[in-house]
Short mmCIF file of C-alpha atoms and ligand atoms in Angstrom, two decimals:
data_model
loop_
_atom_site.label_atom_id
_atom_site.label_comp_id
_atom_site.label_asym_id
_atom_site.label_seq_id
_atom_site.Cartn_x
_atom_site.Cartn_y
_atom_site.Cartn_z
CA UNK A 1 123.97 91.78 -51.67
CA UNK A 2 123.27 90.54 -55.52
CA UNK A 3 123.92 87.30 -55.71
CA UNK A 4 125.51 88.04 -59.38
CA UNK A 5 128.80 90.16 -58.53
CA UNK A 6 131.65 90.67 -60.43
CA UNK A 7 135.09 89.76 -59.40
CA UNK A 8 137.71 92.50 -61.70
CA UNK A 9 140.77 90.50 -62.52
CA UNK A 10 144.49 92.71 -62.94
CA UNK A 11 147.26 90.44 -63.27
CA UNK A 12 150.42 91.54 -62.48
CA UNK A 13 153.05 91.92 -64.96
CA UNK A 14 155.63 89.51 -62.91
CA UNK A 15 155.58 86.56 -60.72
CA UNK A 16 157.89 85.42 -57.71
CA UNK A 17 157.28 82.17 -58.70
CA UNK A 18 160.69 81.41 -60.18
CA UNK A 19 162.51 82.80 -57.60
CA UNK A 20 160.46 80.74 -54.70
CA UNK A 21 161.99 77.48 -53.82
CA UNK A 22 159.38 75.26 -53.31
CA UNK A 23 161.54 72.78 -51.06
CA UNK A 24 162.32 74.81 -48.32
CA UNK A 25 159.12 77.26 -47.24
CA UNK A 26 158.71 78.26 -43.96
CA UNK A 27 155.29 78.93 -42.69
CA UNK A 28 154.00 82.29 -43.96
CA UNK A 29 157.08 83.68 -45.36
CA UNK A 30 156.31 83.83 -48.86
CA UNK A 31 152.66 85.10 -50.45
CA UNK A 32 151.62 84.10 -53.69
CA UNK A 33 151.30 86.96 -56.41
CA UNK A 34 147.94 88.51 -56.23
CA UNK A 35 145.54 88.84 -53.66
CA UNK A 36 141.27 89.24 -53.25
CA UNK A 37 139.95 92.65 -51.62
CA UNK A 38 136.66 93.75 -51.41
CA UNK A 39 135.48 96.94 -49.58
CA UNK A 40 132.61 97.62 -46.98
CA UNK A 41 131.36 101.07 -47.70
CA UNK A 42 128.18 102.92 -47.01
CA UNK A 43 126.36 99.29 -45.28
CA UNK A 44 127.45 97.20 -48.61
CA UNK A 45 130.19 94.85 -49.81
CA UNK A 46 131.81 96.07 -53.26
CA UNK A 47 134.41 96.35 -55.57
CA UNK A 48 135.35 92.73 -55.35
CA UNK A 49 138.90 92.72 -57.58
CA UNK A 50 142.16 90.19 -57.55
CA UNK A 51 145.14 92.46 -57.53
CA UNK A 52 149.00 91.81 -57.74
CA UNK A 53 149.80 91.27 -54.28
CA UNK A 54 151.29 95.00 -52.87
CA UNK A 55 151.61 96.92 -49.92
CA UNK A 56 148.36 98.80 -48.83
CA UNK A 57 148.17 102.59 -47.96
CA UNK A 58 147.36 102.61 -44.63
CA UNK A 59 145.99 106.26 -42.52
CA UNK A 60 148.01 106.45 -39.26
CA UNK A 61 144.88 106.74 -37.82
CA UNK A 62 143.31 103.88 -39.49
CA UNK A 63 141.22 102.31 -36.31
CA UNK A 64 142.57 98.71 -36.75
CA UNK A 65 145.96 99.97 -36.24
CA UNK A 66 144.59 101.60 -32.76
CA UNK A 67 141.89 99.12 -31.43
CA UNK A 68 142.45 96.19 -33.42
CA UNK A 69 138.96 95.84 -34.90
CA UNK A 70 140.15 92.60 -37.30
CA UNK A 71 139.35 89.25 -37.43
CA UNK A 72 140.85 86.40 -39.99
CA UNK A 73 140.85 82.68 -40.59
CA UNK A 74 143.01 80.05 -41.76
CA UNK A 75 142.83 77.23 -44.16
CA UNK A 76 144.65 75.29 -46.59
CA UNK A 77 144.51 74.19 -50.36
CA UNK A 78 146.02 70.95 -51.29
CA UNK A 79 146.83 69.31 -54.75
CA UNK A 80 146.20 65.84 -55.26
CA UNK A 81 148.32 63.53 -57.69
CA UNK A 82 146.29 64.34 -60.92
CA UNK A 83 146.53 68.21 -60.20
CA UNK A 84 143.32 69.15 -58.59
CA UNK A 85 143.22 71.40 -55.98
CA UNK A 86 141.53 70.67 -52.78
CA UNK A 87 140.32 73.01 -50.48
CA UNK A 88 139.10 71.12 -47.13
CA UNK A 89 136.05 72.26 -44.94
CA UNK A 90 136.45 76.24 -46.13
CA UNK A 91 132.88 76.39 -45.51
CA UNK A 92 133.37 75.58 -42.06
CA UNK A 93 136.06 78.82 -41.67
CA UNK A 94 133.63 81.18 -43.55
CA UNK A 95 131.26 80.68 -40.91
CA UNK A 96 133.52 80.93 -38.12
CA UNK A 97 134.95 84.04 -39.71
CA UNK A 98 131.26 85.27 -39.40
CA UNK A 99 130.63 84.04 -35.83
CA UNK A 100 134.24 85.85 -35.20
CA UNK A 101 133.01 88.98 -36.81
CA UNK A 102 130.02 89.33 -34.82
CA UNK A 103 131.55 89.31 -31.90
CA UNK A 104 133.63 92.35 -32.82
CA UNK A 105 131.09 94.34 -34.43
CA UNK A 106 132.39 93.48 -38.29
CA UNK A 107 129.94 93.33 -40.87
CA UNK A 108 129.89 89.50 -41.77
CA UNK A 109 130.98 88.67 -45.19
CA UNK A 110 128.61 86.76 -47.58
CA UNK A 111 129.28 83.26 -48.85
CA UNK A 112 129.33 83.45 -51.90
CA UNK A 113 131.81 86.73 -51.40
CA UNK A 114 134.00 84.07 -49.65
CA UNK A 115 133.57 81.62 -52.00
CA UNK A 116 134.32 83.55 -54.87
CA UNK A 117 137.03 85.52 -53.62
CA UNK A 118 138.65 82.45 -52.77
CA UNK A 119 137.92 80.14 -56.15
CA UNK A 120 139.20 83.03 -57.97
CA UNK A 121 142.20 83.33 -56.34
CA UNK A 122 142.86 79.94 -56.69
CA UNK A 123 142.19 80.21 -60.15
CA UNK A 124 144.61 83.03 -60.72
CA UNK A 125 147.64 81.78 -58.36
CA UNK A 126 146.32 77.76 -59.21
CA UNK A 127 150.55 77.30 -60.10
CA UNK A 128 151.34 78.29 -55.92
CA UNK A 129 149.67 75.17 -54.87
CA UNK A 130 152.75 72.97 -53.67
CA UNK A 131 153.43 70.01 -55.48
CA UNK A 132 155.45 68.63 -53.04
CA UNK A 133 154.12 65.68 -50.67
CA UNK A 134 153.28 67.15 -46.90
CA UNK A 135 153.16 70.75 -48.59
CA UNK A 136 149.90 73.16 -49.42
CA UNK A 137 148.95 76.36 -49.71
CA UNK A 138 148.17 78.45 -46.98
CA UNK A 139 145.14 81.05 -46.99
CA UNK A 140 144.45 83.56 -45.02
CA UNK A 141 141.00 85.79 -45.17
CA UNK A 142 140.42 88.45 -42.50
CA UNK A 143 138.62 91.56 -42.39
CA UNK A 144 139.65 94.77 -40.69
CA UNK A 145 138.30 97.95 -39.96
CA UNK A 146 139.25 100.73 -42.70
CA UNK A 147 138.17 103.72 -40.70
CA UNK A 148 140.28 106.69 -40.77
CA UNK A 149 139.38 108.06 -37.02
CA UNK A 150 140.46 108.01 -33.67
CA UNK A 151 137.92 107.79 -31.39
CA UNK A 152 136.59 104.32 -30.28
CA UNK A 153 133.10 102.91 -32.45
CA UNK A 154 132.65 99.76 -34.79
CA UNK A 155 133.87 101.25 -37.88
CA UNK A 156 131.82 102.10 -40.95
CA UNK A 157 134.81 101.20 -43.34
CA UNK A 158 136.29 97.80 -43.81
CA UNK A 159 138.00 95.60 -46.06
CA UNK A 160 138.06 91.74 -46.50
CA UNK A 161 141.04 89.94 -48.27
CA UNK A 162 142.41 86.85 -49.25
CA UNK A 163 145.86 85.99 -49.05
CA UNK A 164 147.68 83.28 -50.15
CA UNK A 165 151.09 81.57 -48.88
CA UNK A 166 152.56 78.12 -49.89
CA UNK A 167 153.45 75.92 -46.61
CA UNK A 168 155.77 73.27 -45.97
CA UNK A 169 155.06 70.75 -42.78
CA UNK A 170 154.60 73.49 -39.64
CA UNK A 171 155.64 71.58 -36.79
CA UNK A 172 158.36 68.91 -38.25
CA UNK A 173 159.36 67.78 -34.74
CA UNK A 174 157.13 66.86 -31.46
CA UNK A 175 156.92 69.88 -29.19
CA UNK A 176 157.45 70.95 -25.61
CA UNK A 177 155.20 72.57 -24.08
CA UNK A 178 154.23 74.84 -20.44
CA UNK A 179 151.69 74.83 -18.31
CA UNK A 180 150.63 78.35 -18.11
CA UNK A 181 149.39 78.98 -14.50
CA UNK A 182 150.13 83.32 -14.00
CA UNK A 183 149.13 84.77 -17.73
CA UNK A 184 145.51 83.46 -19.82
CA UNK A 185 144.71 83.75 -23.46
CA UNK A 186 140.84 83.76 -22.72
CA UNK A 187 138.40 84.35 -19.99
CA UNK A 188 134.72 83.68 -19.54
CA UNK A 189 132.94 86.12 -21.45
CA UNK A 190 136.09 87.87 -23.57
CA UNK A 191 136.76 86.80 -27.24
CA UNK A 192 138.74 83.48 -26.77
CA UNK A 193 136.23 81.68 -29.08
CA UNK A 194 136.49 84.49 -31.81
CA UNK A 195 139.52 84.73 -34.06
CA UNK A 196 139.95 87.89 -33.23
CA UNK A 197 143.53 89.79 -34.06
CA UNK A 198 144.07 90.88 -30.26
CA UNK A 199 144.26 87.62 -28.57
CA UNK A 200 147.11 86.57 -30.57
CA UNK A 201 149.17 90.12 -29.76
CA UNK A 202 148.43 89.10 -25.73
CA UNK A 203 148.95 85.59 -26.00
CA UNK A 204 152.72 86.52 -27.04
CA UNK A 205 154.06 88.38 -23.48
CA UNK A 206 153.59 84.84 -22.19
CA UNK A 207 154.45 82.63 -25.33
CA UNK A 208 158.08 84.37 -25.41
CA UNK A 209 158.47 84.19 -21.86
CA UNK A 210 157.88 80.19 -22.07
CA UNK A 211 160.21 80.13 -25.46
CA UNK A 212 163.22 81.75 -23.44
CA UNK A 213 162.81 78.81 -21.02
CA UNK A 214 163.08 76.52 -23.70
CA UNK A 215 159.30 75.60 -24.50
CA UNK A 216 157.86 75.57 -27.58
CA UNK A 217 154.07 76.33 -26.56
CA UNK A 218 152.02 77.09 -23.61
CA UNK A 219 149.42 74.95 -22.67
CA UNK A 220 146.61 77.84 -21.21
CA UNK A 221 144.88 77.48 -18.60
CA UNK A 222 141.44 79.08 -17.72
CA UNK A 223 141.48 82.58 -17.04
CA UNK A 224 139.52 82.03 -13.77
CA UNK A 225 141.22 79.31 -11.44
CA UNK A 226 143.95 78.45 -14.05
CA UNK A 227 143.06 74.75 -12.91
CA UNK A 228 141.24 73.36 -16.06
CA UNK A 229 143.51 73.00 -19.45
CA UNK A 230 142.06 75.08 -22.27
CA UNK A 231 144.29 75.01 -25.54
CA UNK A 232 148.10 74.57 -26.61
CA UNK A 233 149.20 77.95 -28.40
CA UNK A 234 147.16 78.44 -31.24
CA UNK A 235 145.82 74.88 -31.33
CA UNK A 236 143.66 72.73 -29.35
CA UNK A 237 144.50 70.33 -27.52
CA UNK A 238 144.35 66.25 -27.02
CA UNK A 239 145.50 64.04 -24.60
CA UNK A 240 144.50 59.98 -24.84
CA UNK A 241 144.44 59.21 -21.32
CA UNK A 242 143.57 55.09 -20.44
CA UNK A 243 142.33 54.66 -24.17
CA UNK A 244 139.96 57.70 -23.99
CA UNK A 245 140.53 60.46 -25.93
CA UNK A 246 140.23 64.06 -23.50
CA UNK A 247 139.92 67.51 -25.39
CA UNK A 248 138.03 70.92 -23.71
CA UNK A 249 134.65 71.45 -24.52
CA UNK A 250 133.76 74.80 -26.69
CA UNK A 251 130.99 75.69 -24.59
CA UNK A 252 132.58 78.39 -22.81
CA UNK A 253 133.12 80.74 -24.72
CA UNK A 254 137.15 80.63 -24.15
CA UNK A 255 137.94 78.30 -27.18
CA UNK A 256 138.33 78.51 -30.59
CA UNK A 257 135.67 76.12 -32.85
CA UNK A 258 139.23 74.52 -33.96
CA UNK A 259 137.72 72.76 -37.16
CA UNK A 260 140.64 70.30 -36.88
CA UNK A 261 139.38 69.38 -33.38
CA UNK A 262 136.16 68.89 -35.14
CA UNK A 263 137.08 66.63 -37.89
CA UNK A 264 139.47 64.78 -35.29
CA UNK A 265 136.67 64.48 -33.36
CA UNK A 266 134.13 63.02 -35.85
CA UNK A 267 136.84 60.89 -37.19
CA UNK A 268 137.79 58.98 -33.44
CA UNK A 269 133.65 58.38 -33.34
CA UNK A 270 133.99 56.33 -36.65
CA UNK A 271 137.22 54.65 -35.40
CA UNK A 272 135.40 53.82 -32.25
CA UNK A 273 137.75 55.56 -30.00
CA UNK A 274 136.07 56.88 -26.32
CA UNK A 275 136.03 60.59 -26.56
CA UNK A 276 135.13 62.80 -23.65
CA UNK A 277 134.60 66.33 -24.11
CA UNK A 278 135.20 67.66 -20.95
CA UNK A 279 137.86 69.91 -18.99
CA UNK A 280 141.14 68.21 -18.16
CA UNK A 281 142.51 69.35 -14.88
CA UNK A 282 146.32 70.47 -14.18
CA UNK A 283 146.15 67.46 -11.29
CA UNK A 284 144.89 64.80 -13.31
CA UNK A 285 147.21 65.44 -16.14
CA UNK A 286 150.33 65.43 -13.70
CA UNK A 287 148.51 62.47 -11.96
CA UNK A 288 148.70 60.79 -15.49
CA UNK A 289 152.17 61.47 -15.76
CA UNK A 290 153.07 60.27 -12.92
CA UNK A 291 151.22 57.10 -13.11
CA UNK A 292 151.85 56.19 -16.91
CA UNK A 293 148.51 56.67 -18.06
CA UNK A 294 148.91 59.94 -20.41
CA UNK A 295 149.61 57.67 -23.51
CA UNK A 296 149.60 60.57 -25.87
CA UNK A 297 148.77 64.58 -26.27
CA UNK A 298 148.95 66.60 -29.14
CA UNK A 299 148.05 69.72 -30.53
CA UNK A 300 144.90 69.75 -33.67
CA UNK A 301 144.88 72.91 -36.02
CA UNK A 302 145.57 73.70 -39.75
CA UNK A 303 149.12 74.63 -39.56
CA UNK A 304 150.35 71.42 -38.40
CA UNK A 305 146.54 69.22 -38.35
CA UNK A 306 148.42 67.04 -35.29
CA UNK A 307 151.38 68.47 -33.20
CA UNK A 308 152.89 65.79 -30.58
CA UNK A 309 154.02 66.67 -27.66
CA UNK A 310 156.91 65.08 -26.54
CA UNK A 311 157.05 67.23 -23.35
CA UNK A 312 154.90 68.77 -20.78
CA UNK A 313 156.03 71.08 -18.01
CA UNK A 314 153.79 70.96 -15.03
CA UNK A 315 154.52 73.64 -11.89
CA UNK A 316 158.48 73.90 -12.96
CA UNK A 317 158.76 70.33 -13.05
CA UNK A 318 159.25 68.40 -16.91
CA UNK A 319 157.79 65.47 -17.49
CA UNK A 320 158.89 63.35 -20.57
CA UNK A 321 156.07 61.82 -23.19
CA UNK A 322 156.35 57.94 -24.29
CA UNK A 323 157.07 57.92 -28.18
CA UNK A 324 154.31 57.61 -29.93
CA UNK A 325 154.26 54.23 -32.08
CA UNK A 326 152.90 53.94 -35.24
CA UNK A 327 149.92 52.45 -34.12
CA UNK A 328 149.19 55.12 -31.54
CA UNK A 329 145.44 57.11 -32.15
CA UNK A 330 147.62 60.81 -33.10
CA UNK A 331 149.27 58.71 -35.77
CA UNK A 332 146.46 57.57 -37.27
CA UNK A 333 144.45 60.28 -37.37
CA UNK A 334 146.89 62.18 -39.06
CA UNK A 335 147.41 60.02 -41.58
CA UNK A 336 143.32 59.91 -42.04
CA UNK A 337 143.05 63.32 -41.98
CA UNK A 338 146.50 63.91 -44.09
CA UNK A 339 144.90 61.31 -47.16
CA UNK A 340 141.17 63.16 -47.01
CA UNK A 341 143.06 66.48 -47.66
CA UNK A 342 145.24 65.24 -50.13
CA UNK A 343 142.42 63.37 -51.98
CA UNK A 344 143.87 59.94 -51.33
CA UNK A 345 140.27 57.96 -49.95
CA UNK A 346 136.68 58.77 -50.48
CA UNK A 347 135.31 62.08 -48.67
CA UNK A 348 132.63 60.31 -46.81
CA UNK A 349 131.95 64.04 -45.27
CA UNK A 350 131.77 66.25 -47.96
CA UNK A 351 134.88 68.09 -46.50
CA UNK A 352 136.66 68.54 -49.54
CA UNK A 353 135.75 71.30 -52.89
CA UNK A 354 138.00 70.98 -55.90
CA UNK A 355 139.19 73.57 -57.64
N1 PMP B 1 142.97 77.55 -31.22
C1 PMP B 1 143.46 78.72 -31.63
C2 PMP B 1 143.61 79.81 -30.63
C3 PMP B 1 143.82 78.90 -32.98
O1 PMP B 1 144.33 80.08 -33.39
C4 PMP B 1 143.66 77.83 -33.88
C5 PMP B 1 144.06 78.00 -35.32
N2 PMP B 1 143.02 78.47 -36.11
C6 PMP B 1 143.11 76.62 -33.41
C7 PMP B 1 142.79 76.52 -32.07
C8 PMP B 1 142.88 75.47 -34.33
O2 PMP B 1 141.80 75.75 -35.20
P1 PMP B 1 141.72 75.07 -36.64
O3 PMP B 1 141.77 73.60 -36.42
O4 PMP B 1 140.42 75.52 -37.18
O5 PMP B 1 142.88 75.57 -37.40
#
């Protein structure tokens, strides 16, 4: 890879920018107007090039299509009040793009690729970053495997591209969620800690099943013993039991590196809130229930940064969550979290890159 590449720019010769209302944008409905594709060919990254966002041509036997050989990421760009744009902890994704990559055989994508590609979308589509408060824009790099061929290898083909879709607030209202005890997202050893398109298509069987009951998310289970609570849909997952704050560790393999979890994390050490890192069981959590002691879960990822729970179904049996008062830890730390992205208070972390 030369570390001088050149990024072609074609514009399109419209936008959907007048026609998008800004107020009301649901979560990945709407894509900004160009996009950032680059092409593995022959062992080597090229043709880096912002397009007008359009369709691709895809071979019916394109291999993604058949074995799902794709990985992606998610992240957000904010604007601050004197117009910047703030992208927060995109290095972190790039490398958990690459860590997800590895695992299913994908060439990894060079930083400065990433970096780039993303800048210069920015650049291009700068007017898509929401100016409204609680809103951002949503991006979305993933790479997928371009070979034209059925029979089951890594591919030699792929492409990586950047999308880009302005968000409003994902998860306006506290959620109820189900203890998933029969179906997993992840076992020991599979590709739970990768981001890897295929455990989203099995994790929905299960989701819908839970949504038809009235539930917004499942909270997984291990794969194993389905004893030990994992994650909460797509996010990770929180609970402040007797002052200390539980999450899953990432050790085994059957988590995602949630980068929200991380910065939650590092931000409860500075508050001096007790953290544990360690497996919550399905007893102790009803045991909390029961005895008052859960004083708050929630969800951590980028769509929403903090999801509360306001309801947790345990073996068929719901169990209401307290309110959470303005004082409580979730609160907080989205608000902390919510003014570092937005630019309000110093980046003590270096999380932040403006655009
Ligand atoms: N777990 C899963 C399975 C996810 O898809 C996500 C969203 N990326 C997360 C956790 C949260 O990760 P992050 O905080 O990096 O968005």
């Amino acid at each position: 890879m030369d570390k001088q590449f050149k990024i072609d720019i074609t514009k399109g010769s419209s936008s959907k920018l007048e026609k998008t209302n800004f107020d009301e944008l649901a979560f990945g409905q709407v894509t900004s107007d160009h996009m950032f594709v680059a092409d593995y060919i022959e062992g080597k990254w090229q043709n880096f090039r912002i397009e007008p966002y359009a369709p691709l041509q895809v071979n019916p036997a394109n291999a993604t299509l058949h074995y799902g050989q794709s990985v992606f990421e998610g992240l957000k760009a904010y604007r601050n009040e004197q117009g910047e744009i703030l992208v927060f902890r995109g290095d972190a994704n790039q490398k958990r793009l690459n860590e997800s990559a590895k695992r299913m055989c994908i060439p990894e994508i060079p930083k400065e690729i990433f970096m780039e590609g993303m800048r210069c979308l920015l650049e291009v589509d700068r007017e898509w970053v929401p100016k409204q408060a609680g809103c951002s824009l949503y991006l979305r790099p993933f790479i997928f495997a371009a070979d034209d061929y059925l029979g089951i290898r890594p591919s030699k083909k792929y492409k990586f591209m950047i999308l880009a879709s302005p968000v409003g607030k994902y998860y306006a209202k506290p959620v109820a969620v189900k203890v998933e005890t029969r179906f997993a997202r992840a076992i020991e050893g599979g590709t739970g800690a990768a981001k890897a398109a295929g455990n989203y298509a099995g994790s929905l069987y299960p989701a819908l099943k839970a949504q038809k009951d009235g539930y917004d998310q499942l909270l997984w289970t291990d794969g194993k013993t389905h004893q030990y609570i994992e994650e909460s849909g797509t996010m990770n997952v929180m609970f402040v039991i007797d002052g200390v704050l539980i999450t899953a560790p990432t050790t085994t393999g059957t988590i995602l590196k949630g980068i929200t979890r991380d910065s939650v994390l590092t931000l409860a050490h500075e508050m001096g809130m007790p953290v544990e890192e360690r497996f919550l069981t399905v007893i102790e959590l009803e045991e909390a229930l029961n005895s008052g002691k859960l004083e708050e879960a929630f969800g951590t990822g980028t769509a929403a940064t903090v999801a509360f729970i306001r309801l947790i179904n345990i073996h068929g049996k719901d169990y209401e969550l307290k309110e959470v008062a303005p004082t409580a830890f979730s609160v907080r730390i989205l608000e902390a979290l919510d003014n570092i992205k937005y630019g309000k208070v110093e980046d003590k972390y270096n999380w932040i890159k403006k655009y």
